[in-house]
Coordinates of C-alpha atoms in Angstrom, one line a residue:
Chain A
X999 CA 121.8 94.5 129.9
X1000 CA 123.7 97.7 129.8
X1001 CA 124.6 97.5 126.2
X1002 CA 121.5 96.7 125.3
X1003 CA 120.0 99.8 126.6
X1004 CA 123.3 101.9 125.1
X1005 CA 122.2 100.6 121.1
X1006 CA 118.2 101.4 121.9
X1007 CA 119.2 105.1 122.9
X1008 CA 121.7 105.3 119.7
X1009 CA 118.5 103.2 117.8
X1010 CA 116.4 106.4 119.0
X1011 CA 119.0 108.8 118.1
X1012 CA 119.1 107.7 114.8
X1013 CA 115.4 107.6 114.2
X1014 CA 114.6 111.3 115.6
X1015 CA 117.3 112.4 112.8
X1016 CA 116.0 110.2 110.1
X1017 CA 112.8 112.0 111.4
X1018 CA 113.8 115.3 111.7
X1019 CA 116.7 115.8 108.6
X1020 CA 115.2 117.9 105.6
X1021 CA 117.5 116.2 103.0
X1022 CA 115.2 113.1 102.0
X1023 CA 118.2 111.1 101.4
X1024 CA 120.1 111.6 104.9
X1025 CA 117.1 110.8 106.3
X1026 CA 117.3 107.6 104.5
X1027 CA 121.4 106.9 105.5
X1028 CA 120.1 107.3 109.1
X1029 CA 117.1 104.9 108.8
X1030 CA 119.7 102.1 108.0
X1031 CA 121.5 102.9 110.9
X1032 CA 118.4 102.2 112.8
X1033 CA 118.2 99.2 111.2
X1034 CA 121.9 97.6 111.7
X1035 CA 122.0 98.8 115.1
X1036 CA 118.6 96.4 115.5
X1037 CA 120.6 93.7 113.6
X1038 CA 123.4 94.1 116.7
X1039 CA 120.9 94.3 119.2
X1040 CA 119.4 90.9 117.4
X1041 CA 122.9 89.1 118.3
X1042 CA 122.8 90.5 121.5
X1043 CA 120.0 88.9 122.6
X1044 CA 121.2 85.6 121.2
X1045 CA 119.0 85.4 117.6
X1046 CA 121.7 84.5 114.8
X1047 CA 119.3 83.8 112.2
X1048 CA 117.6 87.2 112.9
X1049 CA 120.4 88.8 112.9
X1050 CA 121.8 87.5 109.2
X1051 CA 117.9 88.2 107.8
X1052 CA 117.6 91.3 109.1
X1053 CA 121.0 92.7 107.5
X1054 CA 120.1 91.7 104.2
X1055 CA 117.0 92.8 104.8
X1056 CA 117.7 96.2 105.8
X1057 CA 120.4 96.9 103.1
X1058 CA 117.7 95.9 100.3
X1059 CA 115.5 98.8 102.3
X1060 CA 117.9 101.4 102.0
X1061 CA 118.8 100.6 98.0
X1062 CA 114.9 100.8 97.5
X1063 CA 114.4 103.8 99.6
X1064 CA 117.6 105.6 97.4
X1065 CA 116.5 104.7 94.1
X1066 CA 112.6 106.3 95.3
X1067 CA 114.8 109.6 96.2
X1068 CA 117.6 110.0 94.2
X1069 CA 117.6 113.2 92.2
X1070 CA 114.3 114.1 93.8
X1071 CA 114.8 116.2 96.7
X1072 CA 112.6 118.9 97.2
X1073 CA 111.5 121.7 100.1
X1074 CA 109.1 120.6 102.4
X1075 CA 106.2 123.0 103.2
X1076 CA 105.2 124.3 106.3
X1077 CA 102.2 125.9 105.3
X1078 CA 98.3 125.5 107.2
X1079 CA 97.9 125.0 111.3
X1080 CA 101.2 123.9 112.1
X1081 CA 101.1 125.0 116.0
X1082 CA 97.8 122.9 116.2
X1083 CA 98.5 119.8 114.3
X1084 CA 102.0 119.2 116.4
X1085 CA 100.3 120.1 120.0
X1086 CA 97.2 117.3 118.9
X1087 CA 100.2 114.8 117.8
X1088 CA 101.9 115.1 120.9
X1089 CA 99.4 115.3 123.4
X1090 CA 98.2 111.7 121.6
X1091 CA 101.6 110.4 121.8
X1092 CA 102.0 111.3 125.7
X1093 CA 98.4 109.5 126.0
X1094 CA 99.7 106.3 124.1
X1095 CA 103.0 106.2 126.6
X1096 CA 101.5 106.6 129.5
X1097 CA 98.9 103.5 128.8
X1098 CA 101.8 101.3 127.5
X1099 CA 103.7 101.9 130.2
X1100 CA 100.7 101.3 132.4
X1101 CA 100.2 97.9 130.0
X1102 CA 103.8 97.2 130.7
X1103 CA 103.2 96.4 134.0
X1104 CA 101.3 93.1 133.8
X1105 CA 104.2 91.6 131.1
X1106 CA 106.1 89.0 132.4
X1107 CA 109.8 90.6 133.6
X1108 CA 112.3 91.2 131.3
X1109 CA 114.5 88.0 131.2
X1110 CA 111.9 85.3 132.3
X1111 CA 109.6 84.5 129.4
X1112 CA 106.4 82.6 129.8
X1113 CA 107.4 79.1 127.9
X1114 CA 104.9 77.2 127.8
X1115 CA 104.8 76.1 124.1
X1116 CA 108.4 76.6 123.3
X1117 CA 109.4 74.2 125.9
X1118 CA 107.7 71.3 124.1
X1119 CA 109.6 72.7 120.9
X1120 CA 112.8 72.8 123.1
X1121 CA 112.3 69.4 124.9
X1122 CA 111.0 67.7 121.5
X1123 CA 112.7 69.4 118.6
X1124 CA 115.5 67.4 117.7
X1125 CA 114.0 64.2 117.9
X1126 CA 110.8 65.4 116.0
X1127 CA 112.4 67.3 113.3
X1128 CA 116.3 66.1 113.3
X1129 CA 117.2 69.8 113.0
X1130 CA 119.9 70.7 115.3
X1131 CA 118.6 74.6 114.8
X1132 CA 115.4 75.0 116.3
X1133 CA 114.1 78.2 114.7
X1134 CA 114.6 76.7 111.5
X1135 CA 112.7 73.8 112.7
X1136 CA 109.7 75.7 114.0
X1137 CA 109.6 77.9 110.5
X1138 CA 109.9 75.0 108.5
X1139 CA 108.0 71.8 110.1
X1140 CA 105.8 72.7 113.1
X1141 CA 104.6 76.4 111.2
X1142 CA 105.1 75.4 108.2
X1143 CA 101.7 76.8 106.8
X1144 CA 102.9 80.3 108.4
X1145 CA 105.7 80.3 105.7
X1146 CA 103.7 79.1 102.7
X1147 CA 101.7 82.1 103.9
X1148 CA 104.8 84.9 103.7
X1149 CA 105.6 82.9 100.2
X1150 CA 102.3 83.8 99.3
X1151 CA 102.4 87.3 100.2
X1152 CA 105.8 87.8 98.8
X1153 CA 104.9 87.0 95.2
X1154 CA 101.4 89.1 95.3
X1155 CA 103.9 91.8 96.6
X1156 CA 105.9 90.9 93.4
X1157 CA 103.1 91.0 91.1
X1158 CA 102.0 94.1 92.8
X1159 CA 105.2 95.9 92.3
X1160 CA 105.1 94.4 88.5
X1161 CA 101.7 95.7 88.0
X1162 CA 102.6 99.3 89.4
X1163 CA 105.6 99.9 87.7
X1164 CA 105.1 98.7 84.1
X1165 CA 105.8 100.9 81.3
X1166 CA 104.3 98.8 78.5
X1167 CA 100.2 99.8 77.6
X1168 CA 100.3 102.9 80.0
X1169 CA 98.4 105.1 78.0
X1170 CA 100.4 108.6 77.9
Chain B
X387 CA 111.1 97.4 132.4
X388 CA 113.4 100.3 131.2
X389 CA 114.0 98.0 127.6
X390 CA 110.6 97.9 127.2
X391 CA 109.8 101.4 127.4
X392 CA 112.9 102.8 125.2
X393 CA 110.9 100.0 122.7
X394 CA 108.2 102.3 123.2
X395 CA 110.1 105.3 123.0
X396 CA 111.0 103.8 119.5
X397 CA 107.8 102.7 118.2
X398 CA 106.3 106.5 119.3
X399 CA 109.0 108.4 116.5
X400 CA 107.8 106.2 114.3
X401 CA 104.1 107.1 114.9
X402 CA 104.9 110.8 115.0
X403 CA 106.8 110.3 111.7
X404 CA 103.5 108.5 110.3
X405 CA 100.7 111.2 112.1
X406 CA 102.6 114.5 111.5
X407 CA 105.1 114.4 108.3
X408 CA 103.9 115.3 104.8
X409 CA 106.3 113.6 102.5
X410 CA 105.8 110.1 101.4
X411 CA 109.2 108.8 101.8
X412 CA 109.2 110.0 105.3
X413 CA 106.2 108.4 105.8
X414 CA 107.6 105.4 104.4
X415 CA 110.7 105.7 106.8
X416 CA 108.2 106.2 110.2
X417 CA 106.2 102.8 108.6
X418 CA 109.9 100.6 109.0
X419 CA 110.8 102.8 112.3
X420 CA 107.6 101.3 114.0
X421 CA 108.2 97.7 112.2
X422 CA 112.0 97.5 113.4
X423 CA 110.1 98.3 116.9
X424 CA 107.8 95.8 116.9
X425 CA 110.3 93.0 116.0
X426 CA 112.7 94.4 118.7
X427 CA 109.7 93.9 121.4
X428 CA 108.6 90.5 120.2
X429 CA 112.4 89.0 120.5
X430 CA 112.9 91.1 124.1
X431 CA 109.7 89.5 125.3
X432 CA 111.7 85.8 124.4
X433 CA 114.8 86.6 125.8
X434 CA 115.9 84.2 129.1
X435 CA 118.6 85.6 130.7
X436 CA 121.9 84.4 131.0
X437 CA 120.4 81.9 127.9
X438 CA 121.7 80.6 124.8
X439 CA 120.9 80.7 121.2
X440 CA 118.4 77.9 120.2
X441 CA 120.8 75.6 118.5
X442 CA 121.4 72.0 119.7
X443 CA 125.2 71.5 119.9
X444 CA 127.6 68.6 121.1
X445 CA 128.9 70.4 124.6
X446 CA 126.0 72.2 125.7
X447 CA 127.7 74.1 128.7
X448 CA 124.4 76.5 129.0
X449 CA 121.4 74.2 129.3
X450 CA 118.8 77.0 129.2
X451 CA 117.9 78.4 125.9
X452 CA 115.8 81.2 124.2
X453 CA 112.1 81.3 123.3
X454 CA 112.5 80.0 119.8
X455 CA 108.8 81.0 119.0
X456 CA 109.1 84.5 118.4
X457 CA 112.4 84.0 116.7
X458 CA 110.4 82.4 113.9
X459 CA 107.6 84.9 114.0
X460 CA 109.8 87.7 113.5
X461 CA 111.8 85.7 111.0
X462 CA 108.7 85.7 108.6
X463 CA 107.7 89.5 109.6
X464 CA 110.8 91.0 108.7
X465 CA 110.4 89.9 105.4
X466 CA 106.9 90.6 104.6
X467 CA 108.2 93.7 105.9
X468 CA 110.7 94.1 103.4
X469 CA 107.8 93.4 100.9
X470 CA 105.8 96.2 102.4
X471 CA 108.6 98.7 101.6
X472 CA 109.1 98.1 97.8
X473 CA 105.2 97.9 97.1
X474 CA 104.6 101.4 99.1
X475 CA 107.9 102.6 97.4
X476 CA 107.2 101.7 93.7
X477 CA 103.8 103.3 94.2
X478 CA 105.4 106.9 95.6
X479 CA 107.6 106.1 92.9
X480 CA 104.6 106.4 90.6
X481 CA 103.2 109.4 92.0
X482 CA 105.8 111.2 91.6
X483 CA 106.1 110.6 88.1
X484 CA 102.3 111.7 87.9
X485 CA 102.3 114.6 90.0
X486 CA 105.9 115.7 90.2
X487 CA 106.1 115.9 94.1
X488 CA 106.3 113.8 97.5
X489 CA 104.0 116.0 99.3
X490 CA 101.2 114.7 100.0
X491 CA 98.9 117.9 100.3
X492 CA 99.7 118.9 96.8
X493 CA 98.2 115.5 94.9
X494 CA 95.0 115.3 96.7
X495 CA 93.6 116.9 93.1
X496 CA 92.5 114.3 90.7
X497 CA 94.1 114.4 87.4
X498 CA 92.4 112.1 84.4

């Protein structure tokens, strides 16, 4: 999976920039690259419906993130213990990798899942279901509760964002 | 192995973006750098190799398909997700209107 590993190094790339970049909203072009190079790597590893969800997805992001910074660009400050604050960050981070890549080692291999559920989904879908996609099948029959959840959350997000941005009876 | 680590690799700028930056839209960028990580491990874990996408079609030259599971997992994360972003970002939206700046050490004051 040599391409596979090319798009996570240009996926990294993109993120240290979006990371690193002082204007606000370069840093927000390169997080969308981040996320349509993840929409590639979705069709790489064979997730269509992913792939279409996480496009429109990430290009609703990035028209969020602009309308948050347009206009509003502004120095960042440097000021307090910088030296120590970065040296603590980084020595956790190096802690965190080492464990995960310790935790790594007891994951099944790359490329031979563990299928015990799925295969019943697999071997029964279609004749359960009658849907000849079997993602759509398992979102919308066998977890069907797990979407009326996300529907759920969706419109208290809704009424949250409502709530928060309201103009009318703000006292000035 | 190495696909699971760079997933690592990923997930860790997004932490440092979280731990160590002061603005609140780049805070908001390291949350969806660690989200778009997560989703990336849950669908490598799933991936068969040499498999197909899980859809039933009349000549099925590949017999072996996919985990569908986390397909449909991720599937519902990504869009909370994108529900995520627009309630943090209507809120920095607010306090910028408020306060007149991003950075977070300069609204810790409480203003009536």
């Amino acid at each position: 999976m040599l391409e596979l590993q090319i798009l996570l190094v240009f996926m990294i790339i993109g993120a240290i920039v979006a990371v690193k970049t002082k204007d606000l909203l370069s840093a927000v072009i390169a997080v969308g690259t981040v996320g349509l190079g993840l929409s590639v790597a979705f069709l790489i590893l064979k997730a269509p419906d992913l792939a279409i969800a996480q496009l429109v997805v990430e290009i609703l992001v990035v028209i969020i993130l602009i309308r948050a910074t347009i206009r509003k660009d502004l120095p960042f400050s440097t000021s307090g213990r910088w030296f120590f604050n970065t040296f603590v960050v980084f020595v956790f981070l190096i802690v965190f990798l080492i464990f995960g890549y310790i935790c790594m080692k007891d994951l099944p291999k790359f490329g031979e899942p563990i299928m015990k559920v799925a295969q019943s989904f697999l071997n029964n879908g279609l004749k359960d279901t009658g849907a000849t996609n079997l993602v759509s099948s398992i979102v919308l029959d066998y977890r069907a509760y797990d979407t009326l959840g996300e529907a759920t959350i969706l419109f208290t997000a809704v009424i949250g964002v409502l709530a928060v941005m309201r103009k009318v009876g703000r006292k000035k | 192995m190495s696909l699971y680590f760079l997933c690592l690799v990923l997930f860790s700028v997004g932490l440092y973006c979280i731990l160590r930056k002061r603005n609140l839209i780049k805070i908001i960028i390291g949350i969806a750098i660690t989200e778009y990580a997560v989703n990336l491990f849950f669908v490598l874990v799933g991936y068969k190799m040499h498999g197909r996408a899980p859809i039933h079609a009349e000549d099925q030259a590949i017999l072996n398909m996919v985990d569908p599971l986390p397909q449909a997992l991720v599937l519902t994360a990504i869009v909370i997700g994108l529900a995520i972003t627009a309630l943090i970002a209507s809120i920095a939206i607010r306090v910028y209107e408020k306060y007149g700046t991003f950075d977070i050490t300069k609204i810790r004051k409480l203003k009536g």
